[in-house]
Short mmCIF file of C-alpha atoms in Angstrom, two decimals:
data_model
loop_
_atom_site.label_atom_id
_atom_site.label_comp_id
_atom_site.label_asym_id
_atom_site.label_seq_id
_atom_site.Cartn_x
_atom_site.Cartn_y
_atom_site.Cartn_z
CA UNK A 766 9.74 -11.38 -10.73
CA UNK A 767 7.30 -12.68 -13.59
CA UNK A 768 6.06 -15.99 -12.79
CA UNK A 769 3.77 -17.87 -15.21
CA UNK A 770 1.26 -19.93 -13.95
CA UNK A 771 -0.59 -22.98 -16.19
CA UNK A 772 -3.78 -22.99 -15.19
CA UNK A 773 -6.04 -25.30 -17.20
CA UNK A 774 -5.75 -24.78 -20.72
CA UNK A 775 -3.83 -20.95 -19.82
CA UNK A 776 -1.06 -19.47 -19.08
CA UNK A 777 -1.54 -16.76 -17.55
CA UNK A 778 1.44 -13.92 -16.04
CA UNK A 779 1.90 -12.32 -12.19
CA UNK A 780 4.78 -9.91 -11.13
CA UNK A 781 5.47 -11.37 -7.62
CA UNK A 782 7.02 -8.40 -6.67
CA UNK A 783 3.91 -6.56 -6.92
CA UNK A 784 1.71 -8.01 -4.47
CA UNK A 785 -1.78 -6.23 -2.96
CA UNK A 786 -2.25 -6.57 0.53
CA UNK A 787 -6.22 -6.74 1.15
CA UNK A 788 -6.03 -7.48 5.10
CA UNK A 789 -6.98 -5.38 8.04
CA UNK A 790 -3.81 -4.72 10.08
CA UNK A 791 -5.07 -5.72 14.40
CA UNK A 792 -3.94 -3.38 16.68
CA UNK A 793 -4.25 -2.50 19.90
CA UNK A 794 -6.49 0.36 20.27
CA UNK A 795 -10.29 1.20 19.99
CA UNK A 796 -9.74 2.51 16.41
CA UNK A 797 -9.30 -1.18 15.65
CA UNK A 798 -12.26 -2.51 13.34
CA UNK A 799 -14.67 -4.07 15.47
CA UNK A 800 -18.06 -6.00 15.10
CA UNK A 801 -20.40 -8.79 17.44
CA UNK A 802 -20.29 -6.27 20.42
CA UNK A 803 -17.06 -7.09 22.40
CA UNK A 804 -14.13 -4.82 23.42
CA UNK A 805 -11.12 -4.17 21.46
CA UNK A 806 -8.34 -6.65 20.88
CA UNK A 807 -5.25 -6.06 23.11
CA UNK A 808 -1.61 -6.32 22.71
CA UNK A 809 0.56 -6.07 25.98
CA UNK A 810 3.46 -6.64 27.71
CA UNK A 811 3.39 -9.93 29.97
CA UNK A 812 3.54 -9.02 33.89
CA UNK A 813 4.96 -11.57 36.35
CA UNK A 814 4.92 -9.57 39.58
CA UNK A 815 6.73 -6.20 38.57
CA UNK A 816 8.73 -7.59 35.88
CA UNK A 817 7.13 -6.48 32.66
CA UNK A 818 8.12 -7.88 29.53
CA UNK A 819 8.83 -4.66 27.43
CA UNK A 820 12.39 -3.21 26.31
CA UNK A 821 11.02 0.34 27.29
CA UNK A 822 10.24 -1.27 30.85
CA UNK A 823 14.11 -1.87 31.28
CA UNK A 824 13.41 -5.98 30.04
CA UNK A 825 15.41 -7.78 27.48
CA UNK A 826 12.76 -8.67 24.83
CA UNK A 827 9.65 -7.68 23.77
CA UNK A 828 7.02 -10.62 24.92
CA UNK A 829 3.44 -9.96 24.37
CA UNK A 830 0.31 -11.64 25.36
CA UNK A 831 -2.34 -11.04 22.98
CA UNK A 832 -6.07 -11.28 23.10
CA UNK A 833 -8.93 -11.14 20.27
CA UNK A 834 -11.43 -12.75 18.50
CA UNK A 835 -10.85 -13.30 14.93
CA UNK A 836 -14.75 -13.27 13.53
CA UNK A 837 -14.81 -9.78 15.48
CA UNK A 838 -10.96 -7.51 15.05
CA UNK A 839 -9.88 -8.24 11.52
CA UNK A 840 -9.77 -10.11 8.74
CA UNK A 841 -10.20 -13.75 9.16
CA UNK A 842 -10.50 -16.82 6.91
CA UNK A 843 -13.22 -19.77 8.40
CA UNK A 844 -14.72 -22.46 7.73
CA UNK A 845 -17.42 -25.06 7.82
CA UNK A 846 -16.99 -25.63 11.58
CA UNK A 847 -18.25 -22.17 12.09
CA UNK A 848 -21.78 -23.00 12.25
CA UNK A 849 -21.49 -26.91 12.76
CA UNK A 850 -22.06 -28.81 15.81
CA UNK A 851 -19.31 -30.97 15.29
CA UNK A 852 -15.60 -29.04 15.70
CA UNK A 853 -13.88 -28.76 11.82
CA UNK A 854 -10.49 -26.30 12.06
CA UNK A 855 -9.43 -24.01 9.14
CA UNK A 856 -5.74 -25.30 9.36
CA UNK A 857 -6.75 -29.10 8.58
CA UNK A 858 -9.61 -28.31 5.78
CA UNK A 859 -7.74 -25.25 3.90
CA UNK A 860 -4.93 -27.38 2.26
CA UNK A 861 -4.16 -25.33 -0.80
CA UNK A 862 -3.64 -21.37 -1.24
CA UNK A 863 -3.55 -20.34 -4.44
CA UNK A 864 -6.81 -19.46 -6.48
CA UNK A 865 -7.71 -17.49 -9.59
CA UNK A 866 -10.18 -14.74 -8.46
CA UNK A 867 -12.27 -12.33 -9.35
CA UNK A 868 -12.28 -8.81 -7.82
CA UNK A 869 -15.94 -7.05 -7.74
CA UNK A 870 -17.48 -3.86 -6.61
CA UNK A 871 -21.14 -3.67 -5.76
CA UNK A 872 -23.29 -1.23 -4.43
CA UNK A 873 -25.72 -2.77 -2.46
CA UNK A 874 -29.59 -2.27 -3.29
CA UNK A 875 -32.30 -1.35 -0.60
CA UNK A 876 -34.40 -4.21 0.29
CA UNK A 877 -37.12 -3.74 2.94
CA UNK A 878 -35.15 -1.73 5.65
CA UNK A 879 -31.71 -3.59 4.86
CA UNK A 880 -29.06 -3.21 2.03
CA UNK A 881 -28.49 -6.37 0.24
CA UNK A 882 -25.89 -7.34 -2.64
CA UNK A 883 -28.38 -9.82 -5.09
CA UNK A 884 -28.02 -12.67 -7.41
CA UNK A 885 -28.86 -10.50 -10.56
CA UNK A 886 -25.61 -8.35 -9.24
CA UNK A 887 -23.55 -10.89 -9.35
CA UNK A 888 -24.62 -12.58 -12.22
CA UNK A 889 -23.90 -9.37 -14.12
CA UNK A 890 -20.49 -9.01 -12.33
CA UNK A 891 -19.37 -12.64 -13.14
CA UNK A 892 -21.16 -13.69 -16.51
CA UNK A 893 -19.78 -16.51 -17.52
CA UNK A 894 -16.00 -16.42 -15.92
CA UNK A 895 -14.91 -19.20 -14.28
CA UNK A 896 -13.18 -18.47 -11.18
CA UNK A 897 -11.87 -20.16 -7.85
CA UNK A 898 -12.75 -17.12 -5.76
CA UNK A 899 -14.65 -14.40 -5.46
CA UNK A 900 -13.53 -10.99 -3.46
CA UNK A 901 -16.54 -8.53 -3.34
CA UNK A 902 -15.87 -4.38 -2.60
CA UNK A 903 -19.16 -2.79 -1.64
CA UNK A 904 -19.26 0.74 -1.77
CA UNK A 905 -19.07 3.81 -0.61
CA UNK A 906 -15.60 2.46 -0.18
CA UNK A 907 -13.38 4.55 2.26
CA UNK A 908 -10.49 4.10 4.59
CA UNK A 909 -12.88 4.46 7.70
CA UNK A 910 -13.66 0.65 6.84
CA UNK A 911 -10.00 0.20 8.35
CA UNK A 912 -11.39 1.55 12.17
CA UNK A 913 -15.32 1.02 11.46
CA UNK A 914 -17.33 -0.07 14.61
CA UNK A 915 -20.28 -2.53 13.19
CA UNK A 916 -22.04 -3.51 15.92
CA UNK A 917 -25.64 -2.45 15.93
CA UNK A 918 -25.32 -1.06 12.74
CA UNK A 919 -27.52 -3.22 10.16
CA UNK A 920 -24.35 -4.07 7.86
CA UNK A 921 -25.43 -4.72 3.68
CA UNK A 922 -25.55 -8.84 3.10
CA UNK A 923 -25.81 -11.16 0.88
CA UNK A 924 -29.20 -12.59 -0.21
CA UNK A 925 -29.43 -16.94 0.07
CA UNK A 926 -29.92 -17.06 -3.26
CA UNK A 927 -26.78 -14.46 -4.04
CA UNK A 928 -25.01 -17.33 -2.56
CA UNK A 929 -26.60 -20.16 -4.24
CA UNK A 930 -25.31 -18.44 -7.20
CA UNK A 931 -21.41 -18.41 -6.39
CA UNK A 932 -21.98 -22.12 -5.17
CA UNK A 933 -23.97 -23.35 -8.49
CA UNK A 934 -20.58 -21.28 -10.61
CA UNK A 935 -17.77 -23.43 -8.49
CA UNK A 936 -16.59 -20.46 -6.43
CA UNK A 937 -14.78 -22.14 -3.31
CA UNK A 938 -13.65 -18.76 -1.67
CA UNK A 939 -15.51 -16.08 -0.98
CA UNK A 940 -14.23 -12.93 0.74
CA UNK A 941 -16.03 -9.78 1.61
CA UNK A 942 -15.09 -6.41 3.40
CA UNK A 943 -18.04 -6.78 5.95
CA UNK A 944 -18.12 -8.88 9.24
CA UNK A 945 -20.27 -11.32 7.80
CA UNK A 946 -21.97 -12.95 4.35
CA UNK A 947 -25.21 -13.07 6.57
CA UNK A 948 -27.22 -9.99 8.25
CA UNK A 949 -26.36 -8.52 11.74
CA UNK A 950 -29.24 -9.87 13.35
CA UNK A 951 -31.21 -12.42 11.74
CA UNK A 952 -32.43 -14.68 14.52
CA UNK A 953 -29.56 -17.63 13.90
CA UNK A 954 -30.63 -18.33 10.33
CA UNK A 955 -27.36 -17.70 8.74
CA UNK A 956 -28.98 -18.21 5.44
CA UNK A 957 -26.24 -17.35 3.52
CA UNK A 958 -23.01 -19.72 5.82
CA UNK A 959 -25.71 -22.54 5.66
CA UNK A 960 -26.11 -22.35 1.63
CA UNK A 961 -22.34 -21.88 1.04
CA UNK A 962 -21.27 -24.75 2.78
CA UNK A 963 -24.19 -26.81 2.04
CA UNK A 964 -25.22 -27.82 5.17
CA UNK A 965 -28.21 -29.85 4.01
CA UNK A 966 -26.22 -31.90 1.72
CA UNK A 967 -22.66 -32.75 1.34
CA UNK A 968 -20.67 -29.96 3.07
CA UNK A 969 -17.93 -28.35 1.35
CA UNK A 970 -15.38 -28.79 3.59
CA UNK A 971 -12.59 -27.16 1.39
CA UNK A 972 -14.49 -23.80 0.56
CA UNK A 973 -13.69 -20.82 3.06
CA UNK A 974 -15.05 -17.33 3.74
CA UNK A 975 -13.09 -14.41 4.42
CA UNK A 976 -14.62 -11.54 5.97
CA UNK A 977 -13.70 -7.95 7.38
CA UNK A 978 -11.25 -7.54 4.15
CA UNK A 979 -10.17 -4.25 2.99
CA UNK A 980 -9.76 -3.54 -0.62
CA UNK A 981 -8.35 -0.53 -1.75
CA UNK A 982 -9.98 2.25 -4.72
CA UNK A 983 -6.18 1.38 -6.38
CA UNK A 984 -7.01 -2.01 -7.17
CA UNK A 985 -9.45 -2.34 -10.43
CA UNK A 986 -12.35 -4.61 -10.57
CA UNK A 987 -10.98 -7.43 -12.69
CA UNK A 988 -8.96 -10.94 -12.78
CA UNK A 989 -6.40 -11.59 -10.26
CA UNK A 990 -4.40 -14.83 -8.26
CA UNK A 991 -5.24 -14.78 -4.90
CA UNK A 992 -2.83 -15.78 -2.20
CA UNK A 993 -4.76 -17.24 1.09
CA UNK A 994 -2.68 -16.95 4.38
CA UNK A 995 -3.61 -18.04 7.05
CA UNK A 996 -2.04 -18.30 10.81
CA UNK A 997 -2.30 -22.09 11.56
CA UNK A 998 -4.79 -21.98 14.65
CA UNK A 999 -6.84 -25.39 15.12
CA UNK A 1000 -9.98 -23.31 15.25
CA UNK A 1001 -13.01 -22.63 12.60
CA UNK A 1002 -11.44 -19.30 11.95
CA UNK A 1003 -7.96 -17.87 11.36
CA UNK A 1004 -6.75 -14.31 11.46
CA UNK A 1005 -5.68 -14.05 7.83
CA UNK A 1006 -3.73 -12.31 5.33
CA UNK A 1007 -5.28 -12.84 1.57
CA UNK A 1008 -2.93 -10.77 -1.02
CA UNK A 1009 -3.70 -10.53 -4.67
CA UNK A 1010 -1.34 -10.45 -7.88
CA UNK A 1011 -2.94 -8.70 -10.61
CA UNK A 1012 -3.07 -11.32 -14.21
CA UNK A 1013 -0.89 -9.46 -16.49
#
């Protein structure tokens, strides 16, 4: 299934049978990734007196209830509204869901007692491609990402002007395998949600961050189309399901 895809001035190739999955599955269980010091998410049967909703309970269907938080069990896509008074919802302000993106691994650099990812990294990584999104590995890079429990634990970030960077180059979507762009505990600045979306100026309602992504050691550091799902939630933030299609 070759598809090619005009974009601009190119033409560029995807096998659409190929796709790369770079989502955290949520389940039900404390092995689930977790971050912003709440419990795990749960998935059960629904209970109305003894009836339980569950084929192995001797019911007709399966009928769960299900309870999370998407900034804290999984990958998730949000947006402006995250850190704005007024109430903006993924579903109405992410209208389109295909981008051309750029797949980077960094290891972050000490900084004072933190580990940061820097504008001179990034400016190496990207020279001068031009690129709708940006999807950032940092290493080490293992599958204990997939179960990780974050809270209290200091988490690399990006620096503002890291940020400023991917803003100044056009990048609308930018999605990282850590709970947040900003540090654990930083007092409420969110320096680097506030310079993304531009809160002091005109916000950019149509650029999204994805967080708590996992991308696998399989998938090379290079040019790729990115496919942004999202559930349709009228929220800031969506459980998502971004999947990439390496540019043949």
């Amino acid at each position: 299934m070759i598809a090619t895809i005009q974009y601009n001035s190119r033409k560029l190739q995807i096998d659409l049978s190929k796709p790369l999955d770079i989502s955290m599955p949520l389940i039900s269980s404390k092995k689930n990734v977790n971050a912003w010091y709440i419990d795990e998410p749960k998935i059960e049967p629904f209970k109305d007196g003894e009836w339980i909703a569950a084929v192995s309970e001797g019911a007709d269907i399966n009928f769960n209830n299900i309870q999370f938080n998407p900034h804290a069990h999984g990958t998730h896509t949000e947006c402006v509204g995250h850190i704005t008074q007024e109430v903006h919802s993924i579903n109405k302000n992410l209208k389109t869901f295909f981008f051309l993106a750029e797949v980077i691994t960094v290891a972050p650099e000490n900084y004072l007692k933190d580990k940061i990812i820097s504008k001179k990294q990034l400016q190496f990584a990207l020279g001068n491609k031009k690129r709708d999104a940006v999807i950032l590995r940092t290493i080490p890079n293992t599958r204990e990402k997939l179960s990780r429990q974050y809270s209290n634990t200091n988490w690399p970030y990006l620096k503002e002007d890291a940020v400023k960077f991917l803003v100044s180059k056009g990048i609308k979507h930018l999605l990282i395998d850590l709970p947040s762009i900003d540090k654990e505990k930083d007092g409420g600045e969110l320096l680097g949600h506030n310079a993304f979306w531009n809160t002091n100026g005109k916000l950019r309602m149509d650029a999204t961050i994805t967080e708590l992504i996992y991308v696998s050691n399989k998938i090379d550091d290079g040019e790729y189309f990115l496919n942004l799902q999202i559930a349709p939630f009228e929220n800031d933030a969506s459980p998502s399901k971004p999947v990439l299609y390496k540019v043949i």
